[in-house]
mmCIF file with all atom_site columns, C-alpha atoms in Angstrom:
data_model
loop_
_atom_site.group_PDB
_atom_site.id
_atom_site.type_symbol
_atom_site.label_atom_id
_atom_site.label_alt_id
_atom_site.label_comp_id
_atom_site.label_asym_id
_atom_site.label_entity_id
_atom_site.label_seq_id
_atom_site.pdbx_PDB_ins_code
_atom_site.Cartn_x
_atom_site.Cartn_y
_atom_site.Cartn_z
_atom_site.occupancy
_atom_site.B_iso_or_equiv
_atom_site.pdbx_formal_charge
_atom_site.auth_seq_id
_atom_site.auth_comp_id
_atom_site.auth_asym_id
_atom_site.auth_atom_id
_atom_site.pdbx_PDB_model_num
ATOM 1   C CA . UNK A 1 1   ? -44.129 -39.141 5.392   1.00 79.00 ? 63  UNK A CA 1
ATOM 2   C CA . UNK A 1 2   ? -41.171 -41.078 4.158   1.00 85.00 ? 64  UNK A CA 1
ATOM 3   C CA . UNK A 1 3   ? -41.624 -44.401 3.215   1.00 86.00 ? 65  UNK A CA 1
ATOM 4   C CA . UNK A 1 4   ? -38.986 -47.674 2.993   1.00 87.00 ? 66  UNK A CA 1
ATOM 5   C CA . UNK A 1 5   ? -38.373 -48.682 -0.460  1.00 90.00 ? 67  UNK A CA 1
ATOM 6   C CA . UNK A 1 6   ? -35.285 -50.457 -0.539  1.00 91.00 ? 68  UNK A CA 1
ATOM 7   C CA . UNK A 1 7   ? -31.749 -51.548 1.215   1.00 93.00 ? 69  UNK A CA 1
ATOM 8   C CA . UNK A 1 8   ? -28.475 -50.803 0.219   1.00 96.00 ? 70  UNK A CA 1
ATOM 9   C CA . UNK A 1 9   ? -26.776 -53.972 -0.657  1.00 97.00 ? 71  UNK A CA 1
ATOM 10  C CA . UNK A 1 10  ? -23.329 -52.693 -1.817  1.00 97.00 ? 72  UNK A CA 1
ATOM 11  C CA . UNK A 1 11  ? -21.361 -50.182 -4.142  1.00 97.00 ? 73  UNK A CA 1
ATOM 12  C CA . UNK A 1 12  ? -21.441 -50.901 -7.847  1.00 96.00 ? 74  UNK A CA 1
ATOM 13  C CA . UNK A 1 13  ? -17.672 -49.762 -9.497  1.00 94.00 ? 75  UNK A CA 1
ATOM 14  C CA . UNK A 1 14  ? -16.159 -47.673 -8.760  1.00 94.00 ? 76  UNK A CA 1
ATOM 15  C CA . UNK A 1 15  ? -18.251 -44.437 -9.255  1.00 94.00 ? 77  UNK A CA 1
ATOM 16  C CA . UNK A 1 16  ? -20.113 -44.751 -6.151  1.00 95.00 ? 78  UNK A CA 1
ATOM 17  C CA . UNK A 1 17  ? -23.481 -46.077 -7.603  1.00 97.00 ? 79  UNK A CA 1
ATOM 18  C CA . UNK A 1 18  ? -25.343 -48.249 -5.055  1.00 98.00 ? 80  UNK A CA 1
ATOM 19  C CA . UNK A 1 19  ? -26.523 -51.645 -5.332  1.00 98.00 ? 81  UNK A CA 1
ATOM 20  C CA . UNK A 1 20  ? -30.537 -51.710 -3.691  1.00 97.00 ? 82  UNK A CA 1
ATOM 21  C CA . UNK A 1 21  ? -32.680 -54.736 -2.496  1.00 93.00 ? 83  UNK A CA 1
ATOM 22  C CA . UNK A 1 22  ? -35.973 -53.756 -3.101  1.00 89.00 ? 84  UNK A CA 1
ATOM 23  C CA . UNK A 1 23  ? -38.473 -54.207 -0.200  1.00 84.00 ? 85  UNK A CA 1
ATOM 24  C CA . UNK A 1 24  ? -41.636 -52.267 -2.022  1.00 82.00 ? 86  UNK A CA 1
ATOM 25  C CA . UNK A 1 25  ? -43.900 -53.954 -4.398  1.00 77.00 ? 87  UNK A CA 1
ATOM 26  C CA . UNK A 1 26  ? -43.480 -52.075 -6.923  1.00 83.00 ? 88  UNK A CA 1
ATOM 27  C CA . UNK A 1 27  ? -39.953 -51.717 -8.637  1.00 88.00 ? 89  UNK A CA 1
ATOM 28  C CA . UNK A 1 28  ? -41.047 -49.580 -11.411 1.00 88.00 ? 90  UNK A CA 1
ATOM 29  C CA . UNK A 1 29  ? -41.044 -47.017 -9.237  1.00 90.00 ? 91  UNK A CA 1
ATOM 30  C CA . UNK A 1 30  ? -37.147 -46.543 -8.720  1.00 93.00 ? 92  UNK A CA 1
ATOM 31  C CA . UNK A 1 31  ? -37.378 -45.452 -12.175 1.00 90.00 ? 93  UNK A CA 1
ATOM 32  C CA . UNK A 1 32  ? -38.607 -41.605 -11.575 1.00 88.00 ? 94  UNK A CA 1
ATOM 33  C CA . UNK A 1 33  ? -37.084 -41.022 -8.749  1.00 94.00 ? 95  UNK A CA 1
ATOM 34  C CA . UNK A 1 34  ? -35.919 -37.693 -8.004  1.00 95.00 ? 96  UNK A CA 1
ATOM 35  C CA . UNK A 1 35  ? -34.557 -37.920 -4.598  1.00 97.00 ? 97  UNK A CA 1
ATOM 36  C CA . UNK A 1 36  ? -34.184 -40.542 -2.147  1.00 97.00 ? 98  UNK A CA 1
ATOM 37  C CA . UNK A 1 37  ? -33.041 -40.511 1.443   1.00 96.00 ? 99  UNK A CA 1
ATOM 38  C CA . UNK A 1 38  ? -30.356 -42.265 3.714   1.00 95.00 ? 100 UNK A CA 1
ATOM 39  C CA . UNK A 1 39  ? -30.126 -42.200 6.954   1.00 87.00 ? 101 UNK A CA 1
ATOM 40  C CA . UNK A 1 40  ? -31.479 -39.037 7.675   1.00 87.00 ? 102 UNK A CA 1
ATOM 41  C CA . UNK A 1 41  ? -30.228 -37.473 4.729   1.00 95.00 ? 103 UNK A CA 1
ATOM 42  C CA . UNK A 1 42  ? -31.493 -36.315 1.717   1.00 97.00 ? 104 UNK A CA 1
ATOM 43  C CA . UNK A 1 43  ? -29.675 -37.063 -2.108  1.00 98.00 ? 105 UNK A CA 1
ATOM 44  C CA . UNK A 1 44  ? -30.840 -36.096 -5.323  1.00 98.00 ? 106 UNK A CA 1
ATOM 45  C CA . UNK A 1 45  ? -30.705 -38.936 -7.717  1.00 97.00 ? 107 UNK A CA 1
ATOM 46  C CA . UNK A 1 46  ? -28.704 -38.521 -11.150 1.00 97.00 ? 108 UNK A CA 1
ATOM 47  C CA . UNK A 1 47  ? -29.553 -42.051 -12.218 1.00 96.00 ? 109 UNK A CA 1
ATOM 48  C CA . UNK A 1 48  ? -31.583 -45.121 -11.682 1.00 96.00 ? 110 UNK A CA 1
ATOM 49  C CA . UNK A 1 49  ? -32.446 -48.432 -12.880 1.00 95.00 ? 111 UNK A CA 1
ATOM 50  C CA . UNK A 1 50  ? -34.362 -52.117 -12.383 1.00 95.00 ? 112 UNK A CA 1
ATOM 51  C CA . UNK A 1 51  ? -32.091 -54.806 -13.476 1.00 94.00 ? 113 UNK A CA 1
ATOM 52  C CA . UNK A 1 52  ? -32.472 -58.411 -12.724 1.00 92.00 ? 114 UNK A CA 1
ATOM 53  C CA . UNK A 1 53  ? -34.667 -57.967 -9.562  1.00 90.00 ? 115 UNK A CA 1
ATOM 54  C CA . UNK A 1 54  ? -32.193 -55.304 -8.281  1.00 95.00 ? 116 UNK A CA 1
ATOM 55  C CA . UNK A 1 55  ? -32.521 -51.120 -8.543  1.00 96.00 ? 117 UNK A CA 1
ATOM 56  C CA . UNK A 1 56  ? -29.419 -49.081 -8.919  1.00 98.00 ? 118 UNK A CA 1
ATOM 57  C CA . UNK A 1 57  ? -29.020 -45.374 -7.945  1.00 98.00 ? 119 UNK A CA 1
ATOM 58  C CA . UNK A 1 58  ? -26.454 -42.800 -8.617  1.00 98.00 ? 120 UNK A CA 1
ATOM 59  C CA . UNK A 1 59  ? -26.465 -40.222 -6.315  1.00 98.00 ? 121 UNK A CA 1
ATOM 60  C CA . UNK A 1 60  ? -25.035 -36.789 -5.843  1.00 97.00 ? 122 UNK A CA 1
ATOM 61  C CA . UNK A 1 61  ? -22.549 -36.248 -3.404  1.00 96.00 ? 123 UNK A CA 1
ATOM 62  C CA . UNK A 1 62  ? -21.642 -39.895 -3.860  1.00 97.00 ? 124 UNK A CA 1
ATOM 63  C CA . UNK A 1 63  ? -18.701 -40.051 -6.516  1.00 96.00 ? 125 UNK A CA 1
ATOM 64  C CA . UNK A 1 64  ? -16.340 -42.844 -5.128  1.00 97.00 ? 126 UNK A CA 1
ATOM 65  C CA . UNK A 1 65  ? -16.666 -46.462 -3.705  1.00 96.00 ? 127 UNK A CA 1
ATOM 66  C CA . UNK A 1 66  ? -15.648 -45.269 -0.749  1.00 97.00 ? 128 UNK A CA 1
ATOM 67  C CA . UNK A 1 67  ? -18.306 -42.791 -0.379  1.00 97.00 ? 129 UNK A CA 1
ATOM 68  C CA . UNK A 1 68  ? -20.689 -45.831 -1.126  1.00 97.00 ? 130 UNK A CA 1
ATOM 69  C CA . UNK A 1 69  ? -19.337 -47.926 0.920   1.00 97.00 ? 131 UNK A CA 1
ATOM 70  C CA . UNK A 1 70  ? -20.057 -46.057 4.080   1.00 96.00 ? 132 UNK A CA 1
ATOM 71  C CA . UNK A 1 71  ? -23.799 -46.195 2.879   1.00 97.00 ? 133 UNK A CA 1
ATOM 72  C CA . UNK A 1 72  ? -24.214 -50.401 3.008   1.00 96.00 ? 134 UNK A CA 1
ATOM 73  C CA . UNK A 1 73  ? -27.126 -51.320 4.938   1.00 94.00 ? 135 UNK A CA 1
ATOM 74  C CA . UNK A 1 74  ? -28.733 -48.271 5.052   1.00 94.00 ? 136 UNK A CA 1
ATOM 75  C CA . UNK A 1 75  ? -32.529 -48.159 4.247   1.00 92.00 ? 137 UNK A CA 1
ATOM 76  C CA . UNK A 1 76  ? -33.817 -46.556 1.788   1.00 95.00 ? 138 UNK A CA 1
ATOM 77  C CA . UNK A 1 77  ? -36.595 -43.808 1.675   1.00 93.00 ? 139 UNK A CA 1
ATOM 78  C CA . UNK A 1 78  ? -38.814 -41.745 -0.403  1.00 94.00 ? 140 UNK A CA 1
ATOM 79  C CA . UNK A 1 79  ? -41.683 -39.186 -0.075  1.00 91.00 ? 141 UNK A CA 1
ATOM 80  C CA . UNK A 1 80  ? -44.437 -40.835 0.082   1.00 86.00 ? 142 UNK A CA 1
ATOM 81  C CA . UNK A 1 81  ? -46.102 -38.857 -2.827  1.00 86.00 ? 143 UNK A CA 1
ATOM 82  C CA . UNK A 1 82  ? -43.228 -40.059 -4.884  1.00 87.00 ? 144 UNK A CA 1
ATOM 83  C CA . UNK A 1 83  ? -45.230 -43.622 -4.514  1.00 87.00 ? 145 UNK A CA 1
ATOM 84  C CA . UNK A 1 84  ? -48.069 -42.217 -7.002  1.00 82.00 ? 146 UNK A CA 1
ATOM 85  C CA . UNK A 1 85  ? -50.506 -43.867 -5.259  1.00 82.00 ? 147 UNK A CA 1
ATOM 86  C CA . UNK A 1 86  ? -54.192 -44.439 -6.597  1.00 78.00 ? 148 UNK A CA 1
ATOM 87  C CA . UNK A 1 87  ? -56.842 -43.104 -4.376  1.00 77.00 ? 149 UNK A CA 1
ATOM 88  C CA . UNK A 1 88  ? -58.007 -46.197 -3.411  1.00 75.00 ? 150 UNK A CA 1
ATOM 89  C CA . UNK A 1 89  ? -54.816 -47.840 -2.122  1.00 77.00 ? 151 UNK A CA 1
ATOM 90  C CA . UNK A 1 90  ? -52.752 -47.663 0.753   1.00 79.00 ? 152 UNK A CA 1
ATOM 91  C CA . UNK A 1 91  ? -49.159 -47.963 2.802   1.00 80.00 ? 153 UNK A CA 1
ATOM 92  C CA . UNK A 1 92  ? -49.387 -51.087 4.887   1.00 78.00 ? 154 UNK A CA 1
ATOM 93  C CA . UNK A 1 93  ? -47.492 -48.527 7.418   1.00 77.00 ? 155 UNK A CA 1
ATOM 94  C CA . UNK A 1 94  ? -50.940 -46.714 7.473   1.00 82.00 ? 156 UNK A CA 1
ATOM 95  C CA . UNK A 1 95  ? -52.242 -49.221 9.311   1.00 88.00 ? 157 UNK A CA 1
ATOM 96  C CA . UNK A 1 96  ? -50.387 -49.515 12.393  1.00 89.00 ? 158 UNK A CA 1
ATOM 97  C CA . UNK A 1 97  ? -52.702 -48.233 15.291  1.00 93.00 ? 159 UNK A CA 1
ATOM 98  C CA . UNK A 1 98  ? -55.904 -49.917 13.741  1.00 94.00 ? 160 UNK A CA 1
ATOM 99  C CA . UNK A 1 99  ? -57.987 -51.836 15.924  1.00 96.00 ? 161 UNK A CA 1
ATOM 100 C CA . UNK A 1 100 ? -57.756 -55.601 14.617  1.00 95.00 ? 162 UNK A CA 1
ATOM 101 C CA . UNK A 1 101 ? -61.706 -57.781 14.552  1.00 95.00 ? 163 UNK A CA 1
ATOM 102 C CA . UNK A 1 102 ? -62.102 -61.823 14.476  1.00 93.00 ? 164 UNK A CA 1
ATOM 103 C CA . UNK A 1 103 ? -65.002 -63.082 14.495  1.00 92.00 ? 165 UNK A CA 1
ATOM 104 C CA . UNK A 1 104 ? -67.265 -59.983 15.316  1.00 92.00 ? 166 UNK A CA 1
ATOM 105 C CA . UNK A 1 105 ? -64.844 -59.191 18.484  1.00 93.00 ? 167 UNK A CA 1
ATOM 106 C CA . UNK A 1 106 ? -62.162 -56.336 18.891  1.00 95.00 ? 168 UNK A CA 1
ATOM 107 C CA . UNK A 1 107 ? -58.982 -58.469 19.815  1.00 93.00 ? 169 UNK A CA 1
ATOM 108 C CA . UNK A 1 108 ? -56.369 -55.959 19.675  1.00 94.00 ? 170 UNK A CA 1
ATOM 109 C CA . UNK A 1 109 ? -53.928 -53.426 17.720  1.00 95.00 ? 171 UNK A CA 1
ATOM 110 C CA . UNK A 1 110 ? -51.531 -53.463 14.959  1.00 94.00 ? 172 UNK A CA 1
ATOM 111 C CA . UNK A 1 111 ? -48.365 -52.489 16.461  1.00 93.00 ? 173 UNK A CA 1
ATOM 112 C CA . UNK A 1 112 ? -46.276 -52.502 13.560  1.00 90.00 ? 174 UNK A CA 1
ATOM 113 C CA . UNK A 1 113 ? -45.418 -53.551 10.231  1.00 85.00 ? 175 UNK A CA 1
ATOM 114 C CA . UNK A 1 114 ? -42.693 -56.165 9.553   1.00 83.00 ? 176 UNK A CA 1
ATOM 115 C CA . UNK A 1 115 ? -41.376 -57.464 6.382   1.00 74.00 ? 177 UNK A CA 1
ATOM 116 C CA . UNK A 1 116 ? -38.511 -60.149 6.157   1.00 72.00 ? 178 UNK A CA 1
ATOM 117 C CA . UNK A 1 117 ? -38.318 -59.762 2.337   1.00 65.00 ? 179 UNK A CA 1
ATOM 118 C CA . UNK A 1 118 ? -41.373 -61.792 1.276   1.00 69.00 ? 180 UNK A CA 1
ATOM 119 C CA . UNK A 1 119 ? -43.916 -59.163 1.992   1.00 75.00 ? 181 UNK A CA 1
ATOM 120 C CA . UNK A 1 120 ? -45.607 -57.119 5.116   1.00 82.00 ? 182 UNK A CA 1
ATOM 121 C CA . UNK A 1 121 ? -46.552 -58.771 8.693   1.00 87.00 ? 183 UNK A CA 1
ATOM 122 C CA . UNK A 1 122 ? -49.058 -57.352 10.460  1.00 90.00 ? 184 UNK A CA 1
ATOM 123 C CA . UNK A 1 123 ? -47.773 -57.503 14.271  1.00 92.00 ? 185 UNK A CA 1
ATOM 124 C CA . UNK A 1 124 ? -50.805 -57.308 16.012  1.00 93.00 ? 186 UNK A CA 1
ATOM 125 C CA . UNK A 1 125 ? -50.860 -56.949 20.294  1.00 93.00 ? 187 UNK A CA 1
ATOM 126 C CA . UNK A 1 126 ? -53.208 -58.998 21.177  1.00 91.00 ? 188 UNK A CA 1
ATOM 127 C CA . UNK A 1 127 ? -55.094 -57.484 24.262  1.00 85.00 ? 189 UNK A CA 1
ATOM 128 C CA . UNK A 1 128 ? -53.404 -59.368 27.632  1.00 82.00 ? 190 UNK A CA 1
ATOM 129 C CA . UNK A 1 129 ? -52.066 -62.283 25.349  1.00 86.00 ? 191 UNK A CA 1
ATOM 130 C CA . UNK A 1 130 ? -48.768 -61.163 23.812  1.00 90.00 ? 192 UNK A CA 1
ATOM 131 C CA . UNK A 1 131 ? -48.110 -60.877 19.856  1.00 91.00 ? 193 UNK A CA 1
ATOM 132 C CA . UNK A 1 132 ? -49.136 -62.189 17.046  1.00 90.00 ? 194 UNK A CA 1
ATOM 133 C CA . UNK A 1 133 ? -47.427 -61.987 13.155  1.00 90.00 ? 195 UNK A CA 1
ATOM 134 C CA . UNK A 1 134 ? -49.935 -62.078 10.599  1.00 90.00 ? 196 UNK A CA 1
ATOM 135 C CA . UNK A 1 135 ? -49.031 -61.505 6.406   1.00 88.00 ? 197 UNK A CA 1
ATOM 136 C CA . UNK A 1 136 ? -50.696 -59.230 4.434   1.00 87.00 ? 198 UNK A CA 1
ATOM 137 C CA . UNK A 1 137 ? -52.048 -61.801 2.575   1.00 87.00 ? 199 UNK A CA 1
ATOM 138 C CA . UNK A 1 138 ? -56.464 -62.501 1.573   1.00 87.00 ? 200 UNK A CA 1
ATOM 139 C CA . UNK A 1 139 ? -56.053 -66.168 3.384   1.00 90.00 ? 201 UNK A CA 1
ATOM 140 C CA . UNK A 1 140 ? -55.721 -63.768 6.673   1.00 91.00 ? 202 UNK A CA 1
ATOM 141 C CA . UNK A 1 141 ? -57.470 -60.320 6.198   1.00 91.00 ? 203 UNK A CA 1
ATOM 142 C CA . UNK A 1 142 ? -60.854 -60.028 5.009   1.00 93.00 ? 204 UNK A CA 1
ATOM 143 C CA . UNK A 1 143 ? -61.326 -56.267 5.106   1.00 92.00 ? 205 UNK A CA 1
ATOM 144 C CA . UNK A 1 144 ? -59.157 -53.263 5.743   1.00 91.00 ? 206 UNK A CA 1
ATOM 145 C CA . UNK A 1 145 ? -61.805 -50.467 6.535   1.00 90.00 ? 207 UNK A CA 1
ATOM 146 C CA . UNK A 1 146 ? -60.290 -46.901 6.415   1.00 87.00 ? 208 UNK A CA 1
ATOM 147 C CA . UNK A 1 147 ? -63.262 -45.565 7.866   1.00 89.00 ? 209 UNK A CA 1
ATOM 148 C CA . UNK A 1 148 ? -63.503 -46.803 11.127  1.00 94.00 ? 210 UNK A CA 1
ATOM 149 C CA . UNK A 1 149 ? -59.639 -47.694 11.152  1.00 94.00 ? 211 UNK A CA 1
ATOM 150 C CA . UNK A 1 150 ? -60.555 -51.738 11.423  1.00 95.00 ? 212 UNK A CA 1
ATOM 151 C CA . UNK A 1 151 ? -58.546 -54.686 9.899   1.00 94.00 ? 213 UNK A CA 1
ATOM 152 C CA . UNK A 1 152 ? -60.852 -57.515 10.149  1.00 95.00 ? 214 UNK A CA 1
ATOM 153 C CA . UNK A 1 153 ? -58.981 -60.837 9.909   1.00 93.00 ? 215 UNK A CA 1
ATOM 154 C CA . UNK A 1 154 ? -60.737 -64.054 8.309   1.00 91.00 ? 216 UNK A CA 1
ATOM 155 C CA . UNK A 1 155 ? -62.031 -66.764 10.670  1.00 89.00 ? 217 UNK A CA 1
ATOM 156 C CA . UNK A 1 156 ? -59.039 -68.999 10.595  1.00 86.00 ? 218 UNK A CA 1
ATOM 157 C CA . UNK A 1 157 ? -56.440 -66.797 10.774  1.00 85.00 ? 219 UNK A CA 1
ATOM 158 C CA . UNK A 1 158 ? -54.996 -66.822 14.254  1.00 80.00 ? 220 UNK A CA 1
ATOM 159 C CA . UNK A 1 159 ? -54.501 -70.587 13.979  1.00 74.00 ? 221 UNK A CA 1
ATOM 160 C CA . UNK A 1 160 ? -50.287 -69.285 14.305  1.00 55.00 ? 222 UNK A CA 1
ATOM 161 C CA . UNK A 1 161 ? -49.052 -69.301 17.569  1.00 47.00 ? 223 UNK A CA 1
ATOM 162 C CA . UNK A 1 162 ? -49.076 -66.056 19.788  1.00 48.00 ? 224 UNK A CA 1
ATOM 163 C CA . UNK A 1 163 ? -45.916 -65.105 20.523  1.00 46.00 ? 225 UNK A CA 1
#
């Protein structure tokens, strides 16, 4: 499963290395990267670094600022194995499909996973009511059981608006 990681802002020189925004909470892990891909395509990477809140990749295959150019925008995606993820933790994107609890009652589904660059929203269909966004924060889920597939949100947290 291949999982977001990062946005390409824009080219850096003039050797086609690529500027990323990165959307995953961890940056450290742009540093072992051995391959990344862009939409729908699959580079090896030659080089990478964290700098100043920012990663930077050097790919193969792209050798020229024009060749990064054509890349802006694009998201990108590892493995997900690449994540080296501890056996108790989990994608956020593993959630979507779970059934979603307040207060003791089945309310509805997670229908996908947003982030607007300050962390995951759960958007959650509410059964006959519409949407609701929700962050993946503790002030709004009290338990994420793998188990029974359940996200259990904390008795205040659909004080937001449906929308």
């Amino acid at each position: 499963m291949l999982v977001a990681i990062g946005t390409v802002l824009k080219p850096r020189g003039l050797q086609g290395e690529l500027k990323i925004d990165i959307t995953y909470n961890r940056p450290a892990v742009f540093n072992d990267l051995k391959s990344v891909s862009l939409h729908e395509q699959t580079y090896q990477v030659v080089r990478s670094s964290v700098q100043n809140g920012f990663a930077y990749l050097r790919l193969t295959g792209v050798d020229s600022i024009e060749q990064a150019e054509k890349l802006r925008n694009q998201i990108v995606k590892v493995d997900a194995s690449a994540l080296h993820l501890a056996p108790d933790e989990v994608l956020s994107s593993d959630l979507i499909g779970f059934e979603v609890v307040h207060n003791g009652q089945k309310i509805g589904t997670v229908a996908s996973i947003e982030n607007y660059g300050a962390g995951d929203f759960f958007e959650i269909a509410v059964d006959g009511q519409g949407f609701v966004l929700l962050p993946n924060e503790d002030e709004f889920i009290a338990e994420t059981n793998m188990t029974t597939h359940t996200l259990v949100l904390t008795p205040n947290a659909l004080e937001a608006e449906l929308v």
